[in-house]
PDB file of C-alpha atoms in Angstrom:
ATOM      1  CA  UNK Z   1      24.025   6.942 -70.257  1.00 64.00           C
ATOM      2  CA  UNK Z   2      26.764   6.325 -67.682  1.00 68.00           C
ATOM      3  CA  UNK Z   3      24.420   7.493 -64.935  1.00 66.00           C
ATOM      4  CA  UNK Z   4      21.692   5.118 -66.033  1.00 65.00           C
ATOM      5  CA  UNK Z   5      24.106   2.179 -66.052  1.00 63.00           C
ATOM      6  CA  UNK Z   6      25.434   3.111 -62.612  1.00 67.00           C
ATOM      7  CA  UNK Z   7      21.886   3.408 -61.241  1.00 61.00           C
ATOM      8  CA  UNK Z   8      20.962   0.028 -62.749  1.00 60.00           C
ATOM      9  CA  UNK Z   9      24.054  -1.626 -61.264  1.00 63.00           C
ATOM     10  CA  UNK Z  10      23.398  -0.151 -57.793  1.00 61.00           C
ATOM     11  CA  UNK Z  11      19.761  -1.223 -57.869  1.00 61.00           C
ATOM     12  CA  UNK Z  12      20.683  -4.745 -58.995  1.00 62.00           C
ATOM     13  CA  UNK Z  13      23.330  -5.033 -56.291  1.00 61.00           C
ATOM     14  CA  UNK Z  14      20.893  -3.930 -53.591  1.00 57.00           C
ATOM     15  CA  UNK Z  15      18.145  -6.270 -54.724  1.00 56.00           C
ATOM     16  CA  UNK Z  16      20.350  -9.332 -55.039  1.00 56.00           C
ATOM     17  CA  UNK Z  17      22.369  -8.950 -51.870  1.00 55.00           C
ATOM     18  CA  UNK Z  18      21.455 -11.129 -48.892  1.00 56.00           C
ATOM     19  CA  UNK Z  19      21.500  -8.191 -46.543  1.00 54.00           C
ATOM     20  CA  UNK Z  20      18.871  -6.348 -48.566  1.00 49.00           C
ATOM     21  CA  UNK Z  21      16.648  -9.418 -48.588  1.00 51.00           C
ATOM     22  CA  UNK Z  22      16.983  -9.822 -44.832  1.00 54.00           C
ATOM     23  CA  UNK Z  23      15.914  -6.245 -44.235  1.00 55.00           C
ATOM     24  CA  UNK Z  24      12.717  -6.468 -46.215  1.00 56.00           C
ATOM     25  CA  UNK Z  25       9.471  -6.441 -44.267  1.00 57.00           C
ATOM     26  CA  UNK Z  26       7.275  -9.478 -44.448  1.00 59.00           C
ATOM     27  CA  UNK Z  27       3.978  -8.842 -46.216  1.00 57.00           C
ATOM     28  CA  UNK Z  28       1.144  -8.275 -43.765  1.00 55.00           C
ATOM     29  CA  UNK Z  29      -1.688 -10.733 -43.844  1.00 54.00           C
ATOM     30  CA  UNK Z  30      -5.291 -10.049 -42.937  1.00 53.00           C
ATOM     31  CA  UNK Z  31      -5.227 -12.226 -39.805  1.00 54.00           C
ATOM     32  CA  UNK Z  32      -2.287 -10.519 -38.106  1.00 53.00           C
ATOM     33  CA  UNK Z  33      -2.391 -10.801 -34.351  1.00 54.00           C
ATOM     34  CA  UNK Z  34      -1.081  -7.873 -32.338  1.00 54.00           C
ATOM     35  CA  UNK Z  35      -0.875  -9.857 -29.108  1.00 54.00           C
ATOM     36  CA  UNK Z  36       2.533 -10.314 -27.562  1.00 56.00           C
ATOM     37  CA  UNK Z  37       4.194 -13.620 -28.122  1.00 54.00           C
ATOM     38  CA  UNK Z  38       4.382 -15.828 -25.043  1.00 54.00           C
ATOM     39  CA  UNK Z  39       8.189 -15.890 -25.058  1.00 49.00           C
ATOM     40  CA  UNK Z  40       8.442 -12.188 -24.239  1.00 51.00           C
ATOM     41  CA  UNK Z  41       8.657 -11.780 -20.488  1.00 55.00           C
ATOM     42  CA  UNK Z  42       6.685  -8.981 -18.981  1.00 58.00           C
ATOM     43  CA  UNK Z  43       8.807  -7.123 -16.520  1.00 57.00           C
ATOM     44  CA  UNK Z  44       7.033  -5.963 -13.384  1.00 58.00           C
ATOM     45  CA  UNK Z  45       6.560  -2.268 -12.846  1.00 58.00           C
ATOM     46  CA  UNK Z  46       9.396  -0.738 -10.869  1.00 64.00           C
ATOM     47  CA  UNK Z  47       8.716  -0.141  -7.212  1.00 72.00           C
ATOM     48  CA  UNK Z  48       8.146   3.546  -6.707  1.00 82.00           C
ATOM     49  CA  UNK Z  49       7.974   3.704  -2.905  1.00 90.00           C
ATOM     50  CA  UNK Z  50      11.088   5.875  -2.444  1.00 93.00           C
ATOM     51  CA  UNK Z  51       9.783   8.341  -5.002  1.00 94.00           C
ATOM     52  CA  UNK Z  52       6.341   8.309  -3.395  1.00 95.00           C
ATOM     53  CA  UNK Z  53       7.863   8.953   0.046  1.00 95.00           C
ATOM     54  CA  UNK Z  54       9.864  11.898  -1.281  1.00 97.00           C
ATOM     55  CA  UNK Z  55       6.847  13.188  -3.177  1.00 97.00           C
ATOM     56  CA  UNK Z  56       4.677  12.954  -0.070  1.00 97.00           C
ATOM     57  CA  UNK Z  57       7.240  14.750   2.088  1.00 97.00           C
ATOM     58  CA  UNK Z  58       7.665  17.497  -0.525  1.00 97.00           C
ATOM     59  CA  UNK Z  59       3.907  17.828  -0.975  1.00 97.00           C
ATOM     60  CA  UNK Z  60       3.434  17.991   2.787  1.00 97.00           C
ATOM     61  CA  UNK Z  61       6.085  20.702   3.125  1.00 97.00           C
ATOM     62  CA  UNK Z  62       4.552  22.816   0.364  1.00 97.00           C
ATOM     63  CA  UNK Z  63       1.090  22.230   1.822  1.00 97.00           C
ATOM     64  CA  UNK Z  64       2.316  23.211   5.278  1.00 97.00           C
ATOM     65  CA  UNK Z  65       3.727  26.520   4.049  1.00 97.00           C
ATOM     66  CA  UNK Z  66       0.810  27.391   1.787  1.00 97.00           C
ATOM     67  CA  UNK Z  67      -1.783  26.355   4.373  1.00 95.00           C
ATOM     68  CA  UNK Z  68      -0.049  28.297   7.141  1.00 94.00           C
ATOM     69  CA  UNK Z  69       0.036  31.470   5.074  1.00 93.00           C
ATOM     70  CA  UNK Z  70      -3.572  31.147   3.949  1.00 93.00           C
ATOM     71  CA  UNK Z  71      -4.791  30.211   7.428  1.00 91.00           C
ATOM     72  CA  UNK Z  72      -3.059  33.203   8.990  1.00 87.00           C
ATOM     73  CA  UNK Z  73      -4.397  35.524   6.304  1.00 87.00           C
ATOM     74  CA  UNK Z  74      -7.964  34.315   6.806  1.00 87.00           C
ATOM     75  CA  UNK Z  75      -7.747  34.412  10.607  1.00 84.00           C
ATOM     76  CA  UNK Z  76      -6.190  37.874  10.757  1.00 80.00           C
ATOM     77  CA  UNK Z  77      -8.515  39.394   8.172  1.00 82.00           C
ATOM     78  CA  UNK Z  78     -11.188  40.069  10.797  1.00 73.00           C
ATOM     79  CA  UNK Z  79      -9.207  40.177  14.054  1.00 68.00           C
ATOM     80  CA  UNK Z  80      -6.268  42.027  15.486  1.00 65.00           C
ATOM     81  CA  UNK Z  81      -5.596  39.287  18.026  1.00 69.00           C
ATOM     82  CA  UNK Z  82      -2.347  37.333  17.649  1.00 67.00           C
ATOM     83  CA  UNK Z  83      -3.937  34.163  19.047  1.00 73.00           C
ATOM     84  CA  UNK Z  84      -6.477  34.134  16.253  1.00 75.00           C
ATOM     85  CA  UNK Z  85      -3.586  34.239  13.787  1.00 78.00           C
ATOM     86  CA  UNK Z  86      -1.899  31.311  15.542  1.00 84.00           C
ATOM     87  CA  UNK Z  87      -5.101  29.287  15.413  1.00 83.00           C
ATOM     88  CA  UNK Z  88      -5.431  30.132  11.729  1.00 86.00           C
ATOM     89  CA  UNK Z  89      -1.851  29.031  11.086  1.00 89.00           C
ATOM     90  CA  UNK Z  90      -2.518  25.738  12.893  1.00 86.00           C
ATOM     91  CA  UNK Z  91      -5.737  24.977  11.025  1.00 88.00           C
ATOM     92  CA  UNK Z  92      -4.293  26.105   7.704  1.00 93.00           C
ATOM     93  CA  UNK Z  93      -1.138  24.040   8.155  1.00 93.00           C
ATOM     94  CA  UNK Z  94      -3.191  20.985   9.067  1.00 91.00           C
ATOM     95  CA  UNK Z  95      -5.382  21.392   5.994  1.00 94.00           C
ATOM     96  CA  UNK Z  96      -2.382  22.081   3.748  1.00 96.00           C
ATOM     97  CA  UNK Z  97      -0.446  19.036   4.927  1.00 96.00           C
ATOM     98  CA  UNK Z  98      -3.567  16.881   4.674  1.00 96.00           C
ATOM     99  CA  UNK Z  99      -3.989  17.862   1.027  1.00 97.00           C
ATOM    100  CA  UNK Z 100      -0.302  18.093   0.105  1.00 97.00           C
ATOM    101  CA  UNK Z 101       0.865  14.658   1.233  1.00 97.00           C
ATOM    102  CA  UNK Z 102      -1.599  12.649  -0.880  1.00 97.00           C
ATOM    103  CA  UNK Z 103      -1.063  14.984  -3.832  1.00 97.00           C
ATOM    104  CA  UNK Z 104       2.717  14.556  -3.629  1.00 97.00           C
ATOM    105  CA  UNK Z 105       2.397  10.774  -3.410  1.00 96.00           C
ATOM    106  CA  UNK Z 106      -0.078  10.739  -6.282  1.00 95.00           C
ATOM    107  CA  UNK Z 107       2.131  12.872  -8.519  1.00 95.00           C
ATOM    108  CA  UNK Z 108       5.256  10.852  -7.657  1.00 95.00           C
ATOM    109  CA  UNK Z 109       3.457   7.691  -8.741  1.00 93.00           C
ATOM    110  CA  UNK Z 110       2.669   9.338 -12.091  1.00 91.00           C
ATOM    111  CA  UNK Z 111      -1.017   9.828 -11.215  1.00 91.00           C
ATOM    112  CA  UNK Z 112      -1.788   6.114 -11.349  1.00 90.00           C
ATOM    113  CA  UNK Z 113      -3.837   5.783  -8.179  1.00 91.00           C
ATOM    114  CA  UNK Z 114      -6.997   7.407  -6.868  1.00 93.00           C
ATOM    115  CA  UNK Z 115      -6.291  10.852  -5.421  1.00 94.00           C
ATOM    116  CA  UNK Z 116      -9.838  11.356  -4.138  1.00 95.00           C
ATOM    117  CA  UNK Z 117      -9.610   8.239  -1.956  1.00 96.00           C
ATOM    118  CA  UNK Z 118      -6.206   9.285  -0.651  1.00 96.00           C
ATOM    119  CA  UNK Z 119      -7.463  12.779   0.111  1.00 96.00           C
ATOM    120  CA  UNK Z 120     -10.492  11.446   1.989  1.00 96.00           C
ATOM    121  CA  UNK Z 121      -8.340   9.127   4.104  1.00 97.00           C
ATOM    122  CA  UNK Z 122      -5.851  11.912   4.787  1.00 97.00           C
ATOM    123  CA  UNK Z 123      -8.561  14.335   5.880  1.00 96.00           C
ATOM    124  CA  UNK Z 124     -10.104  11.643   8.084  1.00 96.00           C
ATOM    125  CA  UNK Z 125      -6.754  11.036   9.778  1.00 96.00           C
ATOM    126  CA  UNK Z 126      -6.348  14.791  10.305  1.00 94.00           C
ATOM    127  CA  UNK Z 127      -9.813  14.958  11.890  1.00 94.00           C
ATOM    128  CA  UNK Z 128      -8.941  12.069  14.204  1.00 95.00           C
ATOM    129  CA  UNK Z 129      -5.664  13.782  15.112  1.00 93.00           C
ATOM    130  CA  UNK Z 130      -7.407  17.073  15.876  1.00 90.00           C
ATOM    131  CA  UNK Z 131      -9.973  15.190  17.953  1.00 93.00           C
ATOM    132  CA  UNK Z 132      -7.186  13.538  19.949  1.00 93.00           C
ATOM    133  CA  UNK Z 133      -5.535  16.909  20.498  1.00 89.00           C
ATOM    134  CA  UNK Z 134      -8.800  18.310  21.755  1.00 90.00           C
ATOM    135  CA  UNK Z 135      -9.463  15.322  23.999  1.00 93.00           C
ATOM    136  CA  UNK Z 136      -5.982  15.117  25.521  1.00 92.00           C
ATOM    137  CA  UNK Z 137      -5.026  18.812  25.578  1.00 90.00           C
ATOM    138  CA  UNK Z 138      -1.705  17.801  24.074  1.00 91.00           C
ATOM    139  CA  UNK Z 139      -0.236  18.410  20.625  1.00 87.00           C
ATOM    140  CA  UNK Z 140       1.676  15.124  20.585  1.00 90.00           C
ATOM    141  CA  UNK Z 141      -0.886  13.265  18.424  1.00 87.00           C
ATOM    142  CA  UNK Z 142      -0.310  15.804  15.658  1.00 85.00           C
ATOM    143  CA  UNK Z 143       3.256  14.537  15.323  1.00 89.00           C
ATOM    144  CA  UNK Z 144       2.034  11.123  14.221  1.00 94.00           C
ATOM    145  CA  UNK Z 145      -0.731  12.264  11.878  1.00 95.00           C
ATOM    146  CA  UNK Z 146       1.533  13.157   8.897  1.00 96.00           C
ATOM    147  CA  UNK Z 147       3.310   9.801   9.161  1.00 96.00           C
ATOM    148  CA  UNK Z 148      -0.046   8.031   9.100  1.00 97.00           C
ATOM    149  CA  UNK Z 149      -1.163  10.160   6.167  1.00 97.00           C
ATOM    150  CA  UNK Z 150       1.995   9.322   4.223  1.00 97.00           C
ATOM    151  CA  UNK Z 151       1.739   5.583   4.884  1.00 96.00           C
ATOM    152  CA  UNK Z 152      -1.989   5.524   4.118  1.00 97.00           C
ATOM    153  CA  UNK Z 153      -1.540   7.500   0.907  1.00 96.00           C
ATOM    154  CA  UNK Z 154       1.176   5.144  -0.323  1.00 95.00           C
ATOM    155  CA  UNK Z 155      -0.902   2.067   0.492  1.00 95.00           C
ATOM    156  CA  UNK Z 156      -3.955   3.483  -1.272  1.00 95.00           C
ATOM    157  CA  UNK Z 157      -1.850   4.545  -4.255  1.00 93.00           C
ATOM    158  CA  UNK Z 158      -0.414   1.047  -4.577  1.00 92.00           C
ATOM    159  CA  UNK Z 159      -3.822  -0.585  -4.195  1.00 93.00           C
ATOM    160  CA  UNK Z 160      -5.616   1.626  -6.706  1.00 92.00           C
ATOM    161  CA  UNK Z 161      -2.752   2.191  -9.156  1.00 84.00           C
ATOM    162  CA  UNK Z 162      -2.851   0.679 -12.611  1.00 70.00           C
TER     163      UNK Z 162
END
């Protein structure tokens, strides 16, 4: 009996207190709108350029190493010539960097943009760089290609990101 009275008193106290009333949920009506109220400000998405730059540099470094190893392995699989291995390293590194930079930028931006577009632009810039190397007999244009790939990938990621 004492327990029943104590339970009744606790329930009555909770139901009659102002705090308990304030914490109750309002009954839902059929015409509830889930749209945000106009007084809530929408904050802009944070700028992710530093993260995209670091992601692109990291992706380019990983691509450079992986591409160099694979290019050397493919080139040396049929030849014993050291120059063939060097050419394989060069082509493999170029392909690896061209795929790694846009992938790093894309992953750093939480996969919001269009990786296929970035990859196409990066490969096109690599082809232009290799063409300039062939035309000028100098490797200097290859120094600027990764910078162009990084900038292009970030611009495409920003333009196509959600």
